[in-house]
Amino acid sequence: MTSTQPPTPPARPRPSPDEQSGPYWAGLREGRVPIQACTACGRRRFPPTPGCPYCADPGIRWEEAAGTGTVYSFITVHRAFDPAFADDVPYDIATIDLDGGGRMVGRVTGPTRIGARVFPEFVDQGDWSELRFRAEEEA
Ligand SMILES: [Zn+2]
């Protein structure tokens, strides 16, 4: 007989890499920021998808993004959607316009504001790495 007891504290959700997202998660583990680009129109896209959301072409090319960029928009999470994040609130989730093209979503640390410059941070979550962004202090 097996019993499953809820972990304490609650387990955080974790990624489930698949054919599309596997290269992304593997890259984060190595401190890289892989991003899909379309072989037909060249536009970068995130999250990884089997086809281009802009031109519908199925061609995929992986590019290395610097992970630097600019905050396009953000929200501050005041109420955790999952009890596993209750100790983290408040925190910011932003849409980042990446240098070199493409837009990603991720947690931002530091003084988040629209237009802030951000840099990648790789947070070790045990057997996977989370990409976060650190906002640059205003001069
Ligand atoms: Zn395309």
JSON list of C-alpha atoms and ligand atoms in Angstrom, two decimals:
[
{"chain": "A", "resi": 1, "resn": "MET", "atom": "CA", "xyz": [0.00, 0.00, 0.00]},
{"chain": "A", "resi": 2, "resn": "THR", "atom": "CA", "xyz": [1.27, 3.39, -0.89]},
{"chain": "A", "resi": 3, "resn": "SER", "atom": "CA", "xyz": [0.27, 6.56, 0.78]},
{"chain": "A", "resi": 4, "resn": "THR", "atom": "CA", "xyz": [0.71, 9.98, -0.66]},
{"chain": "A", "resi": 5, "resn": "GLN", "atom": "CA", "xyz": [0.92, 12.73, 1.86]},
{"chain": "A", "resi": 6, "resn": "PRO", "atom": "CA", "xyz": [0.99, 16.32, 0.79]},
{"chain": "A", "resi": 7, "resn": "PRO", "atom": "CA", "xyz": [4.53, 17.64, 1.03]},
{"chain": "A", "resi": 8, "resn": "THR", "atom": "CA", "xyz": [5.28, 20.34, 3.55]},
{"chain": "A", "resi": 9, "resn": "PRO", "atom": "CA", "xyz": [5.85, 22.98, 2.36]},
{"chain": "A", "resi": 10, "resn": "PRO", "atom": "CA", "xyz": [3.81, 22.40, -0.78]},
{"chain": "A", "resi": 11, "resn": "ALA", "atom": "CA", "xyz": [5.80, 21.26, -3.81]},
{"chain": "A", "resi": 12, "resn": "ARG", "atom": "CA", "xyz": [6.29, 23.91, -6.43]},
{"chain": "A", "resi": 13, "resn": "PRO", "atom": "CA", "xyz": [5.16, 23.17, -9.95]},
{"chain": "A", "resi": 14, "resn": "ARG", "atom": "CA", "xyz": [7.99, 22.05, -12.18]},
{"chain": "A", "resi": 15, "resn": "PRO", "atom": "CA", "xyz": [8.48, 21.96, -15.92]},
{"chain": "A", "resi": 16, "resn": "SER", "atom": "CA", "xyz": [7.65, 18.91, -18.02]},
{"chain": "A", "resi": 17, "resn": "PRO", "atom": "CA", "xyz": [10.08, 19.19, -20.94]},
{"chain": "A", "resi": 18, "resn": "ASP", "atom": "CA", "xyz": [8.74, 17.78, -24.19]},
{"chain": "A", "resi": 19, "resn": "GLU", "atom": "CA", "xyz": [9.83, 17.67, -27.81]},
{"chain": "A", "resi": 20, "resn": "GLN", "atom": "CA", "xyz": [9.21, 21.39, -28.21]},
{"chain": "A", "resi": 21, "resn": "SER", "atom": "CA", "xyz": [10.48, 22.74, -24.90]},
{"chain": "A", "resi": 22, "resn": "GLY", "atom": "CA", "xyz": [13.32, 20.28, -24.17]},
{"chain": "A", "resi": 23, "resn": "PRO", "atom": "CA", "xyz": [16.08, 22.40, -25.77]},
{"chain": "A", "resi": 24, "resn": "TYR", "atom": "CA", "xyz": [14.87, 25.45, -23.83]},
{"chain": "A", "resi": 25, "resn": "TRP", "atom": "CA", "xyz": [15.05, 23.73, -20.43]},
{"chain": "A", "resi": 26, "resn": "ALA", "atom": "CA", "xyz": [18.37, 22.04, -21.25]},
{"chain": "A", "resi": 27, "resn": "GLY", "atom": "CA", "xyz": [19.84, 25.41, -22.23]},
{"chain": "A", "resi": 28, "resn": "LEU", "atom": "CA", "xyz": [18.75, 27.09, -19.01]},
{"chain": "A", "resi": 29, "resn": "ARG", "atom": "CA", "xyz": [20.50, 24.32, -17.09]},
{"chain": "A", "resi": 30, "resn": "GLU", "atom": "CA", "xyz": [23.72, 25.36, -18.87]},
{"chain": "A", "resi": 31, "resn": "GLY", "atom": "CA", "xyz": [23.21, 29.07, -18.26]},
{"chain": "A", "resi": 32, "resn": "ARG", "atom": "CA", "xyz": [22.02, 29.75, -21.82]},
{"chain": "A", "resi": 33, "resn": "VAL", "atom": "CA", "xyz": [18.77, 31.23, -23.11]},
{"chain": "A", "resi": 34, "resn": "PRO", "atom": "CA", "xyz": [17.71, 29.25, -26.20]},
{"chain": "A", "resi": 35, "resn": "ILE", "atom": "CA", "xyz": [14.75, 30.64, -28.10]},
{"chain": "A", "resi": 36, "resn": "GLN", "atom": "CA", "xyz": [12.90, 29.27, -31.10]},
{"chain": "A", "resi": 37, "resn": "ALA", "atom": "CA", "xyz": [12.95, 31.18, -34.35]},
{"chain": "A", "resi": 38, "resn": "CYS", "atom": "CA", "xyz": [11.00, 30.55, -37.53]},
{"chain": "A", "resi": 39, "resn": "THR", "atom": "CA", "xyz": [13.01, 29.29, -40.52]},
{"chain": "A", "resi": 40, "resn": "ALA", "atom": "CA", "xyz": [10.57, 31.02, -42.89]},
{"chain": "A", "resi": 41, "resn": "CYS", "atom": "CA", "xyz": [9.97, 34.49, -41.43]},
{"chain": "A", "resi": 42, "resn": "GLY", "atom": "CA", "xyz": [12.81, 34.58, -38.89]},
{"chain": "A", "resi": 43, "resn": "ARG", "atom": "CA", "xyz": [10.74, 35.83, -35.98]},
{"chain": "A", "resi": 44, "resn": "ARG", "atom": "CA", "xyz": [11.56, 34.55, -32.50]},
{"chain": "A", "resi": 45, "resn": "ARG", "atom": "CA", "xyz": [8.82, 33.05, -30.38]},
{"chain": "A", "resi": 46, "resn": "PHE", "atom": "CA", "xyz": [8.21, 32.03, -26.79]},
{"chain": "A", "resi": 47, "resn": "PRO", "atom": "CA", "xyz": [7.02, 29.70, -25.40]},
{"chain": "A", "resi": 48, "resn": "PRO", "atom": "CA", "xyz": [8.27, 26.97, -27.74]},
{"chain": "A", "resi": 49, "resn": "THR", "atom": "CA", "xyz": [5.59, 25.85, -30.19]},
{"chain": "A", "resi": 50, "resn": "PRO", "atom": "CA", "xyz": [5.47, 23.36, -33.09]},
{"chain": "A", "resi": 51, "resn": "GLY", "atom": "CA", "xyz": [4.63, 26.07, -35.61]},
{"chain": "A", "resi": 52, "resn": "CYS", "atom": "CA", "xyz": [5.17, 29.76, -36.14]},
{"chain": "A", "resi": 53, "resn": "PRO", "atom": "CA", "xyz": [2.35, 31.87, -34.63]},
{"chain": "A", "resi": 54, "resn": "TYR", "atom": "CA", "xyz": [3.11, 34.62, -37.15]},
{"chain": "A", "resi": 55, "resn": "CYS", "atom": "CA", "xyz": [3.26, 32.79, -40.49]},
{"chain": "A", "resi": 56, "resn": "ALA", "atom": "CA", "xyz": [2.22, 29.19, -39.56]},
{"chain": "A", "resi": 57, "resn": "ASP", "atom": "CA", "xyz": [5.41, 27.68, -41.00]},
{"chain": "A", "resi": 58, "resn": "PRO", "atom": "CA", "xyz": [6.49, 24.51, -39.12]},
{"chain": "A", "resi": 59, "resn": "GLY", "atom": "CA", "xyz": [10.22, 25.23, -39.50]},
{"chain": "A", "resi": 60, "resn": "ILE", "atom": "CA", "xyz": [12.14, 25.67, -36.24]},
{"chain": "A", "resi": 61, "resn": "ARG", "atom": "CA", "xyz": [15.61, 27.02, -35.65]},
{"chain": "A", "resi": 62, "resn": "TRP", "atom": "CA", "xyz": [17.06, 27.47, -32.16]},
{"chain": "A", "resi": 63, "resn": "GLU", "atom": "CA", "xyz": [18.92, 30.70, -31.50]},
{"chain": "A", "resi": 64, "resn": "GLU", "atom": "CA", "xyz": [20.85, 31.83, -28.45]},
{"chain": "A", "resi": 65, "resn": "ALA", "atom": "CA", "xyz": [19.33, 34.92, -26.86]},
{"chain": "A", "resi": 66, "resn": "ALA", "atom": "CA", "xyz": [21.51, 37.01, -24.60]},
{"chain": "A", "resi": 67, "resn": "GLY", "atom": "CA", "xyz": [18.69, 37.06, -22.08]},
{"chain": "A", "resi": 68, "resn": "THR", "atom": "CA", "xyz": [19.03, 40.80, -21.76]},
{"chain": "A", "resi": 69, "resn": "GLY", "atom": "CA", "xyz": [16.15, 43.05, -22.66]},
{"chain": "A", "resi": 70, "resn": "THR", "atom": "CA", "xyz": [13.65, 45.66, -21.62]},
{"chain": "A", "resi": 71, "resn": "VAL", "atom": "CA", "xyz": [10.51, 45.37, -19.50]},
{"chain": "A", "resi": 72, "resn": "TYR", "atom": "CA", "xyz": [7.51, 45.81, -21.81]},
{"chain": "A", "resi": 73, "resn": "SER", "atom": "CA", "xyz": [4.89, 45.33, -19.08]},
{"chain": "A", "resi": 74, "resn": "PHE", "atom": "CA", "xyz": [4.61, 43.78, -15.64]},
{"chain": "A", "resi": 75, "resn": "ILE", "atom": "CA", "xyz": [2.30, 42.85, -12.80]},
{"chain": "A", "resi": 76, "resn": "THR", "atom": "CA", "xyz": [2.95, 42.46, -9.10]},
{"chain": "A", "resi": 77, "resn": "VAL", "atom": "CA", "xyz": [1.62, 39.25, -7.60]},
{"chain": "A", "resi": 78, "resn": "HIS", "atom": "CA", "xyz": [0.17, 39.96, -4.16]},
{"chain": "A", "resi": 79, "resn": "ARG", "atom": "CA", "xyz": [-1.82, 36.77, -3.69]},
{"chain": "A", "resi": 80, "resn": "ALA", "atom": "CA", "xyz": [-0.15, 33.48, -4.53]},
{"chain": "A", "resi": 81, "resn": "PHE", "atom": "CA", "xyz": [-2.09, 31.46, -7.10]},
{"chain": "A", "resi": 82, "resn": "ASP", "atom": "CA", "xyz": [-0.46, 28.35, -5.64]},
{"chain": "A", "resi": 83, "resn": "PRO", "atom": "CA", "xyz": [0.22, 27.83, -1.91]},
{"chain": "A", "resi": 84, "resn": "ALA", "atom": "CA", "xyz": [3.79, 26.84, -2.82]},
{"chain": "A", "resi": 85, "resn": "PHE", "atom": "CA", "xyz": [4.46, 30.51, -3.64]},
{"chain": "A", "resi": 86, "resn": "ALA", "atom": "CA", "xyz": [2.79, 32.00, -0.57]},
{"chain": "A", "resi": 87, "resn": "ASP", "atom": "CA", "xyz": [6.12, 32.93, 1.03]},
{"chain": "A", "resi": 88, "resn": "ASP", "atom": "CA", "xyz": [7.32, 34.68, -2.14]},
{"chain": "A", "resi": 89, "resn": "VAL", "atom": "CA", "xyz": [4.64, 37.37, -2.48]},
{"chain": "A", "resi": 90, "resn": "PRO", "atom": "CA", "xyz": [4.81, 40.11, -3.46]},
{"chain": "A", "resi": 91, "resn": "TYR", "atom": "CA", "xyz": [6.84, 39.46, -6.62]},
{"chain": "A", "resi": 92, "resn": "ASP", "atom": "CA", "xyz": [6.83, 40.80, -10.15]},
{"chain": "A", "resi": 93, "resn": "ILE", "atom": "CA", "xyz": [6.08, 38.95, -13.40]},
{"chain": "A", "resi": 94, "resn": "ALA", "atom": "CA", "xyz": [7.07, 40.82, -16.52]},
{"chain": "A", "resi": 95, "resn": "THR", "atom": "CA", "xyz": [6.93, 40.60, -20.26]},
{"chain": "A", "resi": 96, "resn": "ILE", "atom": "CA", "xyz": [10.45, 41.18, -21.55]},
{"chain": "A", "resi": 97, "resn": "ASP", "atom": "CA", "xyz": [11.33, 42.42, -25.02]},
{"chain": "A", "resi": 98, "resn": "LEU", "atom": "CA", "xyz": [14.57, 40.55, -25.62]},
{"chain": "A", "resi": 99, "resn": "ASP", "atom": "CA", "xyz": [17.56, 42.17, -27.24]},
{"chain": "A", "resi": 100, "resn": "GLY", "atom": "CA", "xyz": [17.78, 40.65, -30.72]},
{"chain": "A", "resi": 101, "resn": "GLY", "atom": "CA", "xyz": [14.03, 39.99, -30.91]},
{"chain": "A", "resi": 102, "resn": "GLY", "atom": "CA", "xyz": [11.42, 37.90, -29.20]},
{"chain": "A", "resi": 103, "resn": "ARG", "atom": "CA", "xyz": [9.39, 38.38, -26.07]},
{"chain": "A", "resi": 104, "resn": "MET", "atom": "CA", "xyz": [9.51, 36.28, -22.90]},
{"chain": "A", "resi": 105, "resn": "VAL", "atom": "CA", "xyz": [7.60, 36.19, -19.64]},
{"chain": "A", "resi": 106, "resn": "GLY", "atom": "CA", "xyz": [9.32, 35.68, -16.32]},
{"chain": "A", "resi": 107, "resn": "ARG", "atom": "CA", "xyz": [9.81, 36.77, -12.76]},
{"chain": "A", "resi": 108, "resn": "VAL", "atom": "CA", "xyz": [11.77, 39.96, -12.25]},
{"chain": "A", "resi": 109, "resn": "THR", "atom": "CA", "xyz": [13.85, 40.81, -9.23]},
{"chain": "A", "resi": 110, "resn": "GLY", "atom": "CA", "xyz": [15.00, 44.31, -8.44]},
{"chain": "A", "resi": 111, "resn": "PRO", "atom": "CA", "xyz": [13.19, 47.58, -9.12]},
{"chain": "A", "resi": 112, "resn": "THR", "atom": "CA", "xyz": [10.75, 46.59, -11.88]},
{"chain": "A", "resi": 113, "resn": "ARG", "atom": "CA", "xyz": [9.36, 49.36, -14.06]},
{"chain": "A", "resi": 114, "resn": "ILE", "atom": "CA", "xyz": [8.28, 49.58, -17.67]},
{"chain": "A", "resi": 115, "resn": "GLY", "atom": "CA", "xyz": [11.36, 50.25, -19.76]},
{"chain": "A", "resi": 116, "resn": "ALA", "atom": "CA", "xyz": [13.80, 48.85, -17.16]},
{"chain": "A", "resi": 117, "resn": "ARG", "atom": "CA", "xyz": [16.83, 47.04, -18.54]},
{"chain": "A", "resi": 118, "resn": "VAL", "atom": "CA", "xyz": [17.00, 43.43, -17.36]},
{"chain": "A", "resi": 119, "resn": "PHE", "atom": "CA", "xyz": [19.63, 40.72, -17.24]},
{"chain": "A", "resi": 120, "resn": "PRO", "atom": "CA", "xyz": [19.17, 36.96, -16.99]},
{"chain": "A", "resi": 121, "resn": "GLU", "atom": "CA", "xyz": [19.44, 35.07, -13.71]},
{"chain": "A", "resi": 122, "resn": "PHE", "atom": "CA", "xyz": [19.45, 31.29, -13.60]},
{"chain": "A", "resi": 123, "resn": "VAL", "atom": "CA", "xyz": [17.84, 30.03, -10.42]},
{"chain": "A", "resi": 124, "resn": "ASP", "atom": "CA", "xyz": [18.80, 26.47, -9.50]},
{"chain": "A", "resi": 125, "resn": "GLN", "atom": "CA", "xyz": [15.62, 24.62, -8.54]},
{"chain": "A", "resi": 126, "resn": "GLY", "atom": "CA", "xyz": [17.34, 21.29, -7.83]},
{"chain": "A", "resi": 127, "resn": "ASP", "atom": "CA", "xyz": [17.17, 19.33, -11.06]},
{"chain": "A", "resi": 128, "resn": "TRP", "atom": "CA", "xyz": [16.01, 22.18, -13.29]},
{"chain": "A", "resi": 129, "resn": "SER", "atom": "CA", "xyz": [16.80, 25.85, -13.72]},
{"chain": "A", "resi": 130, "resn": "GLU", "atom": "CA", "xyz": [14.39, 28.75, -13.76]},
{"chain": "A", "resi": 131, "resn": "LEU", "atom": "CA", "xyz": [15.05, 31.83, -15.87]},
{"chain": "A", "resi": 132, "resn": "ARG", "atom": "CA", "xyz": [14.42, 35.04, -14.00]},
{"chain": "A", "resi": 133, "resn": "PHE", "atom": "CA", "xyz": [15.37, 38.58, -14.88]},
{"chain": "A", "resi": 134, "resn": "ARG", "atom": "CA", "xyz": [17.14, 41.12, -12.71]},
{"chain": "A", "resi": 135, "resn": "ALA", "atom": "CA", "xyz": [16.13, 44.72, -13.29]},
{"chain": "A", "resi": 136, "resn": "GLU", "atom": "CA", "xyz": [18.90, 47.27, -13.43]},
{"chain": "A", "resi": 137, "resn": "GLU", "atom": "CA", "xyz": [18.84, 50.03, -10.82]},
{"chain": "A", "resi": 138, "resn": "GLU", "atom": "CA", "xyz": [17.93, 53.41, -12.26]},
{"chain": "A", "resi": 139, "resn": "ALA", "atom": "CA", "xyz": [20.92, 55.72, -12.50]},
{"chain": "B", "resi": 1, "resn": "ZN", "atom": "ZN", "xyz": [7.21, 32.49, -39.25]}
]
